[in-house]
Coordinates of C-alpha atoms in Angstrom, one line a residue:
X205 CA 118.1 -14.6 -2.1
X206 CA 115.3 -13.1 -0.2
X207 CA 112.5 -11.8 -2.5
X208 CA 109.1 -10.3 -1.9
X209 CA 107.0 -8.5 -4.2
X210 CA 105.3 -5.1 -3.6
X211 CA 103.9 -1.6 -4.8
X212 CA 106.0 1.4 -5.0
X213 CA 104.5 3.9 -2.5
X214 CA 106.8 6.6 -2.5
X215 CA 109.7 7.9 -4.4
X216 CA 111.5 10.9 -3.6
X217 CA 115.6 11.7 -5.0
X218 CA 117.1 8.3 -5.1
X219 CA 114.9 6.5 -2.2
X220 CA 111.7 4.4 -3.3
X221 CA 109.9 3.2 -0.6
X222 CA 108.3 0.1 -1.5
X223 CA 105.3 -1.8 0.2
X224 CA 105.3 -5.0 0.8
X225 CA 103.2 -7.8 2.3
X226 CA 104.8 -9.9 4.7
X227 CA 103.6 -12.9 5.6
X228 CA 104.1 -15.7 8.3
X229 CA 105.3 -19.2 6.8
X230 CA 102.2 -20.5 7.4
X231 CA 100.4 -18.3 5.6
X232 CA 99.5 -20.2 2.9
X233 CA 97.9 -23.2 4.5
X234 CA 94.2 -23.9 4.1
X235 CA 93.7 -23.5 7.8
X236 CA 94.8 -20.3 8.6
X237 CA 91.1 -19.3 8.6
X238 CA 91.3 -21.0 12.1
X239 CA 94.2 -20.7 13.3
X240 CA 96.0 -17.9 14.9
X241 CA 99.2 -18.4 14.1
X242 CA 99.2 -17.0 10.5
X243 CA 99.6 -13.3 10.3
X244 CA 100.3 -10.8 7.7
X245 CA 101.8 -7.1 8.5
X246 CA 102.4 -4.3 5.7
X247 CA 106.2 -3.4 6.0
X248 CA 107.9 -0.3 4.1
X249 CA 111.2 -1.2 2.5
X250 CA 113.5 1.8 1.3
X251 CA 115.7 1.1 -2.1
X252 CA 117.6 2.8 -2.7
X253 CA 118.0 3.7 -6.9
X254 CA 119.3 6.5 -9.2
X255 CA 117.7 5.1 -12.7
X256 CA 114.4 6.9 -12.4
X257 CA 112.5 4.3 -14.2
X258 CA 110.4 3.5 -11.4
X259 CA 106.8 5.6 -10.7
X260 CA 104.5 5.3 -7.8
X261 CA 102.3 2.3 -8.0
X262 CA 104.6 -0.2 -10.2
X263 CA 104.5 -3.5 -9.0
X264 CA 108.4 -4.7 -8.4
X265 CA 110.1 -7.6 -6.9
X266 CA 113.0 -6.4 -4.7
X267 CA 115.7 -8.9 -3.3
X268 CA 118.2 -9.1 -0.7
X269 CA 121.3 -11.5 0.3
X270 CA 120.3 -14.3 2.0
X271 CA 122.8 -13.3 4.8
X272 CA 121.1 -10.6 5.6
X273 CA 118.2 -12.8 6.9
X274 CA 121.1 -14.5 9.0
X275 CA 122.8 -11.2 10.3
X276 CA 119.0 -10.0 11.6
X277 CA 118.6 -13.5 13.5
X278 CA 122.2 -13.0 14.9
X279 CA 121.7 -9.3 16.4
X280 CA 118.2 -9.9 17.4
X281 CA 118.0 -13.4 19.1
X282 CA 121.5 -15.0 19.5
X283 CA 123.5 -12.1 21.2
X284 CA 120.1 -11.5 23.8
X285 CA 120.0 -14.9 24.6
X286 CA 123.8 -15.3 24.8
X287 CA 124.2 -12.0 27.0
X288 CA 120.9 -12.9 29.2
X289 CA 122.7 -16.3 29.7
X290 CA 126.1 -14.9 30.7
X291 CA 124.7 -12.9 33.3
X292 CA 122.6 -15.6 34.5
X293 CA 125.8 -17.8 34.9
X294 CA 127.7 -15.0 36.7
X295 CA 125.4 -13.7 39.2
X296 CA 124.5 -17.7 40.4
X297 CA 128.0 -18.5 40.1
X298 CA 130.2 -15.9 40.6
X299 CA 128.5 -13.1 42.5
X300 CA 126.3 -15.6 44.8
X301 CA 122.6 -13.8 43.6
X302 CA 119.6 -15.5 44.1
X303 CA 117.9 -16.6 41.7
X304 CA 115.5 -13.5 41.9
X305 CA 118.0 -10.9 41.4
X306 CA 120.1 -12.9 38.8
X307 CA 117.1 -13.2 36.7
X308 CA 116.4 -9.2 36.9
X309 CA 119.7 -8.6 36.6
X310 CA 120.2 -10.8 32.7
X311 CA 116.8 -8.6 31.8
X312 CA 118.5 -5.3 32.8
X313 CA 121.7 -6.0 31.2
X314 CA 120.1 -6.3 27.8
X315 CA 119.4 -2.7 28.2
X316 CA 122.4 -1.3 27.2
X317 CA 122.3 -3.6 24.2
X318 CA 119.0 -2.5 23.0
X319 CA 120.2 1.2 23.2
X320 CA 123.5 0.7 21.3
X321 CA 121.3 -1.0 18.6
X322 CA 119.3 1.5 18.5
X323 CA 122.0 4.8 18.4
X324 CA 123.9 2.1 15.3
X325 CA 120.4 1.7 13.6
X326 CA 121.4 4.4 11.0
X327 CA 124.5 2.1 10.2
X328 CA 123.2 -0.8 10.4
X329 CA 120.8 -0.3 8.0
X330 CA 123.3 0.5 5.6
X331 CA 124.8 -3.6 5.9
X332 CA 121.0 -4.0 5.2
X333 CA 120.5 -3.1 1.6
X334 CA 117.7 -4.4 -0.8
X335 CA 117.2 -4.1 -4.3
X336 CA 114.7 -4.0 -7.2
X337 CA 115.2 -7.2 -9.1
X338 CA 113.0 -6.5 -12.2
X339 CA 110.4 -4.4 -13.6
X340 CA 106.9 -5.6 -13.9

């Protein structure tokens, strides 16, 4: 399971919009002083719930599937690489490019992946669901 703990920020009918810290893995190490590798970014996460337990301010743990962390890496990395790959393959191989145009070409074609992405975003975030774990 994916857990991070945060501060309820907002609540309004059955969506809670919780804040949470989120850190790179390296985070933690005694060197990050120095280094410029470790970050840390706020990030809102909406959750959804109908108990009305919850106020602004309470400090809660929310949880996902551990496939979700999987499904992100899929839609954002894999299928870019694989699709700036095939093109790549295709305009050297089978359309004869140079190397120039194949190049601009794999970059261009992941524009029309980027835009269906983003006109599914609304249900796609439904196969993205967390929820709050416990009550602090």
């Amino acid at each position: 399971m994916i857990e991070h703990q945060g501060i309820i920020a907002n609540i309004s009918d059955k969506k809670i919009s919780v804040k949470i810290l989120q850190q790179s893995a390296c985070s933690s190490c005694h060197a990050k002083g120095a280094c410029m590798a470790a970050d840390s970014k706020e990030k809102m996460v909406d959750v959804t719930d109908s108990t009305g337990k919850y106020k602004i301010n309470d400090l809660v743990t929310i949880e996902g599937k551990e496939s979700m962390g999987y499904k992100a890496v899929l839609w954002a990395f894999v299928i870019p690489v694989f699709i700036l790959v095939l093109i790549l393959i295709l305009a050297t191989s089978v359309w004869k490019w140079g190397e120039m145009e194949a190049a601009i070409a794999s970059i261009l074609a992941l524009a029309p992946y980027y835009l269906i992405l983003y006109l599914l975003r609304h249900k796609m975030a439904n196969s993205f669901k967390f929820t709050i774990k416990n009550f602090n």
